[in-house]
Amino acid sequence: MTEIIEAIKRASIEIKSIIEEGDTSKSDNQNSTGDTQLKLDIASDIVIENEFKKISSVKQIVSEEQENIVDINKDGKYLIAYDPLDGSSLVDVNLSVGSIYGIYENDFTGTNIIASVYVVFGPRVEMVIADGKSVKMYRLQKGEFNYIQDIKLNEKGKLKAPGSTQACWLPHHKEMVDKFFKDGYRLRYSGGMVPDLHQILLKGGGLFSYPSTTDLPKGKLRQLFEVFPFAFTYESAGGQAIDGFKRVLEIPTTHIHDTSPCFFGSNEEINIVKEAYKHNV
Ligand code: AHG
Ligand code: MN
Ligand code: MN
């Protein structure tokens, strides 16, 4: 596992310069989800793949930006699913973006995730590692990732990050979000799940949602690359991650690019979601 973390550190230092100096225009390709890939997405993906290819303990990798699983080492132990540059369209407007990694054993399913890592590229570069028991944050300083702090969610927070197209919200979802704001929650939504979820974690709690909508009944966020890694991080920090009803990590994955509605938060907010959703299966 240490060599995987070291590979992520090296890749992140390279991705930092790609963000700073790279070409932010569109490529001619679409990824499996149908998004037009930016040149930055492709460049970051290549950097990460090249780093993981050097590691003997890695069996397979799969990227949000690639159609298929890539075999690395048949005797390897770990499977890694990653989103090389989440929120890449925000680079153009100089907002924070991130990379997300889920580390799995045996197969790419929520119940088999054993660690998660994300890296935020903002005014600072920070890496957050969850191992099921704790969540630790490191910051890039003079070329090294230094330990800064452990991250633990409070039982209740004050922030609400409501994703997706509001015009497509289902009535019970809209009612629930309105209620959070009536109860004093403050809006925090940049359109990048990495900085949005990082903010909620560091400010002690709150709720991020990307629900089922009339245009996207299965949500937008991808299970292996986005939902499962952050679910693992939130659970490791003492919070929860659900699809409205049950733990997202218990949702079966039928295809590597499957998406799922998702809610990440501290315990009190997630219990409110369960209550709001229970009659709306
Ligand atoms: P990606 O850049 O990998 O395609 O995904 C961005 C994601 C996520 O970071 C964010 O929370 C969400 O898209 C925003 O979507 P909406 O604009 O629909 O809220
Ligand atoms: Mn993404
Ligand atoms: Mn992406």
mmCIF file of C-alpha atoms and ligand atoms in Angstrom:
data_model
loop_
_atom_site.group_PDB
_atom_site.id
_atom_site.type_symbol
_atom_site.label_atom_id
_atom_site.label_comp_id
_atom_site.label_asym_id
_atom_site.label_seq_id
_atom_site.Cartn_x
_atom_site.Cartn_y
_atom_site.Cartn_z
ATOM 1 C CA MET A 1 0.000 0.000 0.000
ATOM 2 C CA THR A 2 2.875 2.411 0.770
ATOM 3 C CA GLU A 3 4.069 2.171 -2.809
ATOM 4 C CA ILE A 4 0.588 3.061 -4.079
ATOM 5 C CA ILE A 5 0.539 6.168 -1.887
ATOM 6 C CA GLU A 6 4.042 7.106 -3.082
ATOM 7 C CA ALA A 7 2.862 6.707 -6.711
ATOM 8 C CA ILE A 8 -0.142 8.956 -6.008
ATOM 9 C CA LYS A 9 2.183 11.589 -4.512
ATOM 10 C CA ARG A 10 4.436 11.554 -7.595
ATOM 11 C CA ALA A 11 1.444 11.669 -9.962
ATOM 12 C CA SER A 12 -0.076 14.571 -8.015
ATOM 13 C CA ILE A 13 3.084 16.663 -8.310
ATOM 14 C CA GLU A 14 2.990 16.134 -12.089
ATOM 15 C CA ILE A 15 -0.760 16.836 -12.290
ATOM 16 C CA LYS A 16 -0.196 20.080 -10.383
ATOM 17 C CA SER A 17 2.044 21.304 -13.220
ATOM 18 C CA ILE A 18 -0.365 20.019 -15.877
ATOM 19 C CA ILE A 19 -3.101 22.131 -14.224
ATOM 20 C CA GLU A 20 -0.824 25.151 -13.976
ATOM 21 C CA GLU A 21 0.645 25.011 -17.471
ATOM 22 C CA GLY A 22 -1.486 22.605 -19.533
ATOM 23 C CA ASP A 23 -3.909 23.300 -22.354
ATOM 24 C CA THR A 24 -7.472 23.581 -20.949
ATOM 25 C CA SER A 25 -9.197 23.081 -24.317
ATOM 26 C CA LYS A 26 -11.399 20.132 -25.332
ATOM 27 C CA SER A 27 -10.033 17.039 -27.035
ATOM 28 C CA ASP A 28 -11.877 15.275 -29.879
ATOM 29 C CA ASN A 29 -12.766 12.308 -27.599
ATOM 30 C CA GLN A 30 -15.657 11.392 -25.328
ATOM 31 C CA ASN A 31 -15.282 9.157 -22.257
ATOM 32 C CA SER A 32 -17.591 6.213 -21.443
ATOM 33 C CA THR A 33 -20.087 8.481 -19.699
ATOM 34 C CA GLY A 34 -20.352 10.607 -22.852
ATOM 35 C CA ASP A 35 -18.477 13.654 -21.486
ATOM 36 C CA THR A 36 -16.126 15.377 -23.900
ATOM 37 C CA GLN A 37 -12.681 14.863 -22.451
ATOM 38 C CA LEU A 38 -10.473 17.864 -21.897
ATOM 39 C CA LYS A 39 -6.811 17.596 -22.819
ATOM 40 C CA LEU A 40 -6.149 17.993 -19.073
ATOM 41 C CA ASP A 41 -8.230 14.866 -18.288
ATOM 42 C CA ILE A 42 -6.260 12.803 -20.781
ATOM 43 C CA ALA A 43 -2.853 14.130 -19.699
ATOM 44 C CA SER A 44 -3.618 13.457 -16.000
ATOM 45 C CA ASP A 45 -4.899 9.970 -16.811
ATOM 46 C CA ILE A 46 -1.657 9.083 -18.619
ATOM 47 C CA VAL A 47 0.466 10.303 -15.690
ATOM 48 C CA ILE A 48 -1.466 8.139 -13.199
ATOM 49 C CA GLU A 49 -1.512 5.054 -15.413
ATOM 50 C CA ASN A 50 2.249 5.288 -15.945
ATOM 51 C CA GLU A 51 2.848 5.522 -12.197
ATOM 52 C CA PHE A 52 0.614 2.528 -11.343
ATOM 53 C CA LYS A 53 2.161 0.428 -14.101
ATOM 54 C CA LYS A 54 5.447 0.485 -12.159
ATOM 55 C CA ILE A 55 3.941 -1.133 -9.039
ATOM 56 C CA SER A 56 4.027 -4.908 -8.624
ATOM 57 C CA SER A 57 1.256 -5.017 -5.978
ATOM 58 C CA VAL A 58 -1.254 -3.505 -8.433
ATOM 59 C CA LYS A 59 -3.303 -6.103 -10.272
ATOM 60 C CA GLN A 60 -5.680 -3.945 -12.315
ATOM 61 C CA ILE A 61 -6.606 -0.313 -12.762
ATOM 62 C CA VAL A 62 -9.625 1.394 -14.267
ATOM 63 C CA SER A 63 -10.039 5.090 -14.989
ATOM 64 C CA GLU A 64 -13.122 7.258 -15.409
ATOM 65 C CA GLU A 65 -11.481 8.358 -18.645
ATOM 66 C CA GLN A 66 -11.042 4.850 -20.090
ATOM 67 C CA GLU A 67 -13.537 2.323 -21.399
ATOM 68 C CA ASN A 68 -11.990 -0.846 -19.930
ATOM 69 C CA ILE A 69 -10.096 -2.318 -17.027
ATOM 70 C CA VAL A 70 -6.313 -2.387 -17.625
ATOM 71 C CA ASP A 71 -4.389 -5.460 -16.410
ATOM 72 C CA ILE A 72 -1.108 -4.563 -14.718
ATOM 73 C CA ASN A 73 0.248 -7.553 -12.794
ATOM 74 C CA LYS A 74 -1.599 -10.876 -12.511
ATOM 75 C CA ASP A 75 -0.055 -11.635 -9.109
ATOM 76 C CA GLY A 76 -0.838 -8.164 -7.760
ATOM 77 C CA LYS A 77 -3.158 -7.742 -4.772
ATOM 78 C CA TYR A 78 -4.797 -4.360 -5.332
ATOM 79 C CA LEU A 79 -7.297 -3.006 -7.836
ATOM 80 C CA ILE A 80 -7.443 0.765 -8.237
ATOM 81 C CA ALA A 81 -10.287 2.798 -9.746
ATOM 82 C CA TYR A 82 -9.605 6.487 -10.219
ATOM 83 C CA ASP A 83 -10.929 9.761 -11.549
ATOM 84 C CA PRO A 84 -7.769 11.550 -12.732
ATOM 85 C CA LEU A 85 -9.130 15.098 -12.693
ATOM 86 C CA ASP A 86 -12.608 15.520 -11.284
ATOM 87 C CA GLY A 87 -14.207 18.880 -12.081
ATOM 88 C CA SER A 88 -11.661 19.552 -14.836
ATOM 89 C CA SER A 89 -13.909 22.121 -16.547
ATOM 90 C CA LEU A 90 -13.415 24.306 -13.440
ATOM 91 C CA VAL A 91 -9.704 24.769 -14.179
ATOM 92 C CA ASP A 92 -10.671 27.336 -16.818
ATOM 93 C CA VAL A 93 -12.300 29.523 -14.171
ATOM 94 C CA ASN A 94 -9.537 28.818 -11.634
ATOM 95 C CA LEU A 95 -11.659 26.920 -9.092
ATOM 96 C CA SER A 96 -10.356 23.910 -7.184
ATOM 97 C CA VAL A 97 -10.335 20.426 -8.727
ATOM 98 C CA GLY A 98 -9.184 17.005 -7.543
ATOM 99 C CA SER A 99 -8.146 13.422 -8.190
ATOM 100 C CA ILE A 100 -10.034 10.539 -6.573
ATOM 101 C CA TYR A 101 -8.741 6.981 -5.993
ATOM 102 C CA GLY A 102 -10.518 3.895 -4.642
ATOM 103 C CA ILE A 103 -8.363 0.904 -3.719
ATOM 104 C CA TYR A 104 -10.126 -2.458 -3.847
ATOM 105 C CA GLU A 105 -9.314 -6.118 -3.221
ATOM 106 C CA ASN A 106 -10.727 -9.076 -5.229
ATOM 107 C CA ASP A 107 -13.108 -7.068 -7.392
ATOM 108 C CA PHE A 108 -14.386 -3.577 -8.059
ATOM 109 C CA THR A 109 -17.385 -3.573 -5.689
ATOM 110 C CA GLY A 110 -18.339 -1.285 -2.822
ATOM 111 C CA THR A 111 -17.983 -4.009 -0.206
ATOM 112 C CA ASN A 112 -14.399 -4.668 -1.337
ATOM 113 C CA ILE A 113 -13.015 -1.137 -1.074
ATOM 114 C CA ILE A 114 -10.210 -1.081 1.487
ATOM 115 C CA ALA A 115 -8.799 2.436 1.195
ATOM 116 C CA SER A 116 -9.505 5.722 -0.517
ATOM 117 C CA VAL A 117 -7.407 8.714 -1.381
ATOM 118 C CA TYR A 118 -8.276 12.085 -2.806
ATOM 119 C CA VAL A 119 -6.083 15.022 -3.720
ATOM 120 C CA VAL A 120 -7.399 18.595 -3.819
ATOM 121 C CA PHE A 121 -5.681 21.039 -6.144
ATOM 122 C CA GLY A 122 -6.618 24.466 -4.820
ATOM 123 C CA PRO A 123 -4.589 27.335 -3.436
ATOM 124 C CA ARG A 124 -2.854 24.423 -1.688
ATOM 125 C CA VAL A 125 -2.425 20.786 -2.719
ATOM 126 C CA GLU A 126 -3.769 18.422 -0.049
ATOM 127 C CA MET A 127 -3.999 14.634 0.014
ATOM 128 C CA VAL A 128 -6.504 12.813 2.233
ATOM 129 C CA ILE A 129 -6.152 9.098 2.972
ATOM 130 C CA ALA A 130 -8.853 6.931 4.570
ATOM 131 C CA ASP A 131 -8.185 3.374 5.718
ATOM 132 C CA GLY A 132 -11.511 2.470 7.320
ATOM 133 C CA LYS A 133 -10.444 3.576 10.786
ATOM 134 C CA SER A 134 -9.114 7.089 10.347
ATOM 135 C CA VAL A 135 -8.821 9.883 7.818
ATOM 136 C CA LYS A 136 -5.485 11.677 7.567
ATOM 137 C CA MET A 137 -4.672 14.867 5.683
ATOM 138 C CA TYR A 138 -1.289 15.765 4.213
ATOM 139 C CA ARG A 139 -0.222 19.008 2.513
ATOM 140 C CA LEU A 140 2.304 19.500 -0.272
ATOM 141 C CA GLN A 141 5.033 21.781 1.063
ATOM 142 C CA LYS A 142 8.375 22.244 -0.694
ATOM 143 C CA GLY A 143 7.858 19.097 -2.781
ATOM 144 C CA GLU A 144 6.866 16.831 0.171
ATOM 145 C CA PHE A 145 3.490 15.732 1.514
ATOM 146 C CA ASN A 146 3.585 16.548 5.238
ATOM 147 C CA TYR A 147 1.050 15.232 7.763
ATOM 148 C CA ILE A 148 -1.257 18.026 8.926
ATOM 149 C CA GLN A 149 -4.173 16.514 10.871
ATOM 150 C CA ASP A 150 -6.709 13.748 11.285
ATOM 151 C CA ILE A 151 -10.214 14.543 10.017
ATOM 152 C CA LYS A 152 -13.296 13.619 12.059
ATOM 153 C CA LEU A 153 -16.886 14.665 11.351
ATOM 154 C CA ASN A 154 -19.097 16.106 14.075
ATOM 155 C CA GLU A 155 -22.568 14.603 14.555
ATOM 156 C CA LYS A 156 -24.076 17.673 12.849
ATOM 157 C CA GLY A 157 -22.762 20.445 10.611
ATOM 158 C CA LYS A 158 -23.926 23.712 9.067
ATOM 159 C CA LEU A 159 -23.193 23.383 5.335
ATOM 160 C CA LYS A 160 -25.370 22.102 2.480
ATOM 161 C CA ALA A 161 -24.021 21.310 -1.013
ATOM 162 C CA PRO A 162 -26.998 20.452 -3.271
ATOM 163 C CA GLY A 163 -25.886 19.007 -6.642
ATOM 164 C CA SER A 164 -27.668 18.413 -9.974
ATOM 165 C CA THR A 165 -30.194 20.421 -12.021
ATOM 166 C CA GLN A 166 -32.737 21.952 -9.634
ATOM 167 C CA ALA A 167 -35.481 21.997 -12.281
ATOM 168 C CA CYS A 168 -35.243 18.182 -12.347
ATOM 169 C CA TRP A 169 -35.501 17.589 -8.585
ATOM 170 C CA LEU A 170 -38.260 15.317 -7.310
ATOM 171 C CA PRO A 171 -40.763 17.050 -4.964
ATOM 172 C CA HIS A 172 -39.624 15.268 -1.777
ATOM 173 C CA HIS A 173 -36.004 16.164 -2.539
ATOM 174 C CA LYS A 174 -36.830 19.832 -3.069
ATOM 175 C CA GLU A 175 -38.842 19.897 0.152
ATOM 176 C CA MET A 176 -35.942 18.380 2.067
ATOM 177 C CA VAL A 177 -33.362 20.838 0.673
ATOM 178 C CA ASP A 178 -35.674 23.808 1.390
ATOM 179 C CA LYS A 179 -36.049 22.578 4.961
ATOM 180 C CA PHE A 180 -32.273 22.432 5.460
ATOM 181 C CA PHE A 181 -31.977 26.066 4.364
ATOM 182 C CA LYS A 182 -34.947 27.097 6.539
ATOM 183 C CA ASP A 183 -33.151 25.445 9.432
ATOM 184 C CA GLY A 184 -30.122 27.699 8.931
ATOM 185 C CA TYR A 185 -27.823 25.633 6.714
ATOM 186 C CA ARG A 186 -25.550 27.681 4.430
ATOM 187 C CA LEU A 187 -25.093 26.962 0.729
ATOM 188 C CA ARG A 188 -21.638 25.749 -0.325
ATOM 189 C CA TYR A 189 -21.446 24.365 -3.862
ATOM 190 C CA SER A 190 -18.582 24.926 -6.306
ATOM 191 C CA GLY A 191 -19.479 22.183 -8.816
ATOM 192 C CA GLY A 192 -16.393 20.167 -7.912
ATOM 193 C CA MET A 193 -17.185 17.286 -5.582
ATOM 194 C CA VAL A 194 -13.617 17.077 -4.291
ATOM 195 C CA PRO A 195 -13.414 20.619 -2.856
ATOM 196 C CA ASP A 196 -17.117 20.547 -1.869
ATOM 197 C CA LEU A 197 -16.750 17.308 0.103
ATOM 198 C CA HIS A 198 -13.357 18.405 1.475
ATOM 199 C CA GLN A 199 -14.933 21.600 2.810
ATOM 200 C CA ILE A 200 -17.710 19.696 4.613
ATOM 201 C CA LEU A 201 -15.147 17.302 6.122
ATOM 202 C CA LEU A 202 -12.888 20.085 7.360
ATOM 203 C CA LYS A 203 -15.691 22.299 8.667
ATOM 204 C CA GLY A 204 -16.965 19.435 10.788
ATOM 205 C CA GLY A 205 -20.047 18.347 8.852
ATOM 206 C CA GLY A 206 -23.062 19.058 6.692
ATOM 207 C CA LEU A 207 -24.590 17.400 3.651
ATOM 208 C CA PHE A 208 -23.567 16.959 -0.007
ATOM 209 C CA SER A 209 -26.242 15.514 -2.295
ATOM 210 C CA TYR A 210 -26.358 14.334 -5.885
ATOM 211 C CA PRO A 211 -29.821 12.758 -6.064
ATOM 212 C CA SER A 212 -31.897 10.847 -8.546
ATOM 213 C CA THR A 213 -33.521 13.438 -10.843
ATOM 214 C CA THR A 214 -36.063 13.354 -13.659
ATOM 215 C CA ASP A 215 -33.261 13.741 -16.233
ATOM 216 C CA LEU A 216 -30.771 11.418 -14.485
ATOM 217 C CA PRO A 217 -32.695 8.816 -12.403
ATOM 218 C CA LYS A 218 -29.423 7.107 -11.424
ATOM 219 C CA GLY A 219 -27.660 10.386 -10.659
ATOM 220 C CA LYS A 220 -24.483 11.540 -12.358
ATOM 221 C CA LEU A 221 -21.665 10.501 -10.080
ATOM 222 C CA ARG A 222 -19.894 7.241 -10.896
ATOM 223 C CA GLN A 223 -19.802 4.485 -8.294
ATOM 224 C CA LEU A 224 -16.227 3.239 -8.661
ATOM 225 C CA PHE A 225 -14.467 6.518 -9.338
ATOM 226 C CA GLU A 226 -16.396 9.023 -7.237
ATOM 227 C CA VAL A 227 -19.146 7.609 -5.005
ATOM 228 C CA PHE A 228 -17.453 4.587 -3.356
ATOM 229 C CA PRO A 229 -14.135 6.320 -2.559
ATOM 230 C CA PHE A 230 -15.885 9.270 -0.901
ATOM 231 C CA ALA A 231 -18.356 6.942 0.856
ATOM 232 C CA PHE A 232 -15.369 5.140 2.342
ATOM 233 C CA THR A 233 -13.783 8.460 3.381
ATOM 234 C CA TYR A 234 -16.993 9.738 5.002
ATOM 235 C CA GLU A 235 -17.601 6.484 6.874
ATOM 236 C CA SER A 236 -13.974 6.446 8.047
ATOM 237 C CA ALA A 237 -14.469 10.013 9.351
ATOM 238 C CA GLY A 238 -17.513 8.955 11.386
ATOM 239 C CA GLY A 239 -20.161 10.074 8.882
ATOM 240 C CA GLN A 240 -22.360 8.215 6.405
ATOM 241 C CA ALA A 241 -22.929 7.850 2.660
ATOM 242 C CA ILE A 242 -26.278 6.597 1.346
ATOM 243 C CA ASP A 243 -28.278 6.497 -1.891
ATOM 244 C CA GLY A 244 -31.304 7.924 -0.057
ATOM 245 C CA PHE A 245 -32.143 4.615 1.583
ATOM 246 C CA LYS A 246 -29.110 2.425 2.225
ATOM 247 C CA ARG A 247 -25.299 2.560 2.378
ATOM 248 C CA VAL A 248 -23.919 3.232 -1.089
ATOM 249 C CA LEU A 249 -21.111 0.749 -0.400
ATOM 250 C CA GLU A 250 -23.740 -2.024 -0.415
ATOM 251 C CA ILE A 251 -25.028 -1.161 -3.892
ATOM 252 C CA PRO A 252 -24.098 -3.838 -6.429
ATOM 253 C CA THR A 253 -22.028 -2.707 -9.403
ATOM 254 C CA THR A 254 -23.066 -4.227 -12.703
ATOM 255 C CA HIS A 255 -20.819 -2.153 -14.937
ATOM 256 C CA ILE A 256 -17.610 -0.270 -14.144
ATOM 257 C CA HIS A 257 -19.112 3.019 -15.317
ATOM 258 C CA ASP A 258 -22.384 2.696 -13.315
ATOM 259 C CA THR A 259 -23.617 5.800 -11.514
ATOM 260 C CA SER A 260 -25.659 6.132 -8.350
ATOM 261 C CA PRO A 261 -27.598 8.803 -6.477
ATOM 262 C CA CYS A 262 -25.603 9.743 -3.385
ATOM 263 C CA PHE A 263 -25.673 11.689 -0.129
ATOM 264 C CA PHE A 264 -22.546 12.215 1.976
ATOM 265 C CA GLY A 265 -22.716 13.807 5.380
ATOM 266 C CA SER A 266 -22.560 13.748 9.114
ATOM 267 C CA ASN A 267 -24.955 11.488 11.001
ATOM 268 C CA GLU A 268 -27.706 13.972 11.813
ATOM 269 C CA GLU A 269 -28.097 15.196 8.219
ATOM 270 C CA ILE A 270 -28.034 11.673 6.770
ATOM 271 C CA ASN A 271 -30.749 10.607 9.192
ATOM 272 C CA ILE A 272 -32.871 13.522 7.921
ATOM 273 C CA VAL A 273 -32.327 12.287 4.324
ATOM 274 C CA LYS A 274 -33.442 8.761 5.275
ATOM 275 C CA GLU A 275 -36.570 10.197 6.870
ATOM 276 C CA ALA A 276 -37.362 12.393 3.842
ATOM 277 C CA TYR A 277 -36.829 9.554 1.373
ATOM 278 C CA LYS A 278 -38.402 6.589 3.172
ATOM 279 C CA HIS A 279 -41.873 6.978 1.643
ATOM 280 C CA ASN A 280 -40.558 7.678 -1.856
ATOM 281 C CA VAL A 281 -39.050 4.444 -3.139
HETATM 282 P P1 AHG B 1 -16.323 15.281 -13.883
HETATM 283 O O1 AHG B 1 -15.566 16.562 -13.983
HETATM 284 O O2 AHG B 1 -15.438 14.144 -13.483
HETATM 285 O O3 AHG B 1 -17.112 14.952 -15.112
HETATM 286 O O4 AHG B 1 -17.450 15.420 -12.731
HETATM 287 C C1 AHG B 1 -17.741 16.583 -12.015
HETATM 288 C C2 AHG B 1 -18.815 16.202 -11.046
HETATM 289 C C3 AHG B 1 -18.566 16.520 -9.594
HETATM 290 O O5 AHG B 1 -17.311 16.963 -9.250
HETATM 291 C C4 AHG B 1 -19.593 17.555 -9.246
HETATM 292 O O6 AHG B 1 -20.062 17.398 -7.954
HETATM 293 C C5 AHG B 1 -20.652 17.346 -10.276
HETATM 294 O O7 AHG B 1 -20.023 16.834 -11.403
HETATM 295 C C6 AHG B 1 -21.364 18.632 -10.607
HETATM 296 O O8 AHG B 1 -22.463 18.363 -11.381
HETATM 297 P P2 AHG B 1 -23.698 19.391 -11.518
HETATM 298 O O9 AHG B 1 -23.151 20.576 -12.227
HETATM 299 O O10 AHG B 1 -24.711 18.625 -12.320
HETATM 300 O O11 AHG B 1 -24.200 19.732 -10.120
HETATM 301 MN MN MN B 2 -15.428 13.007 -11.953
HETATM 302 MN MN MN B 3 -13.071 13.254 -14.418
#
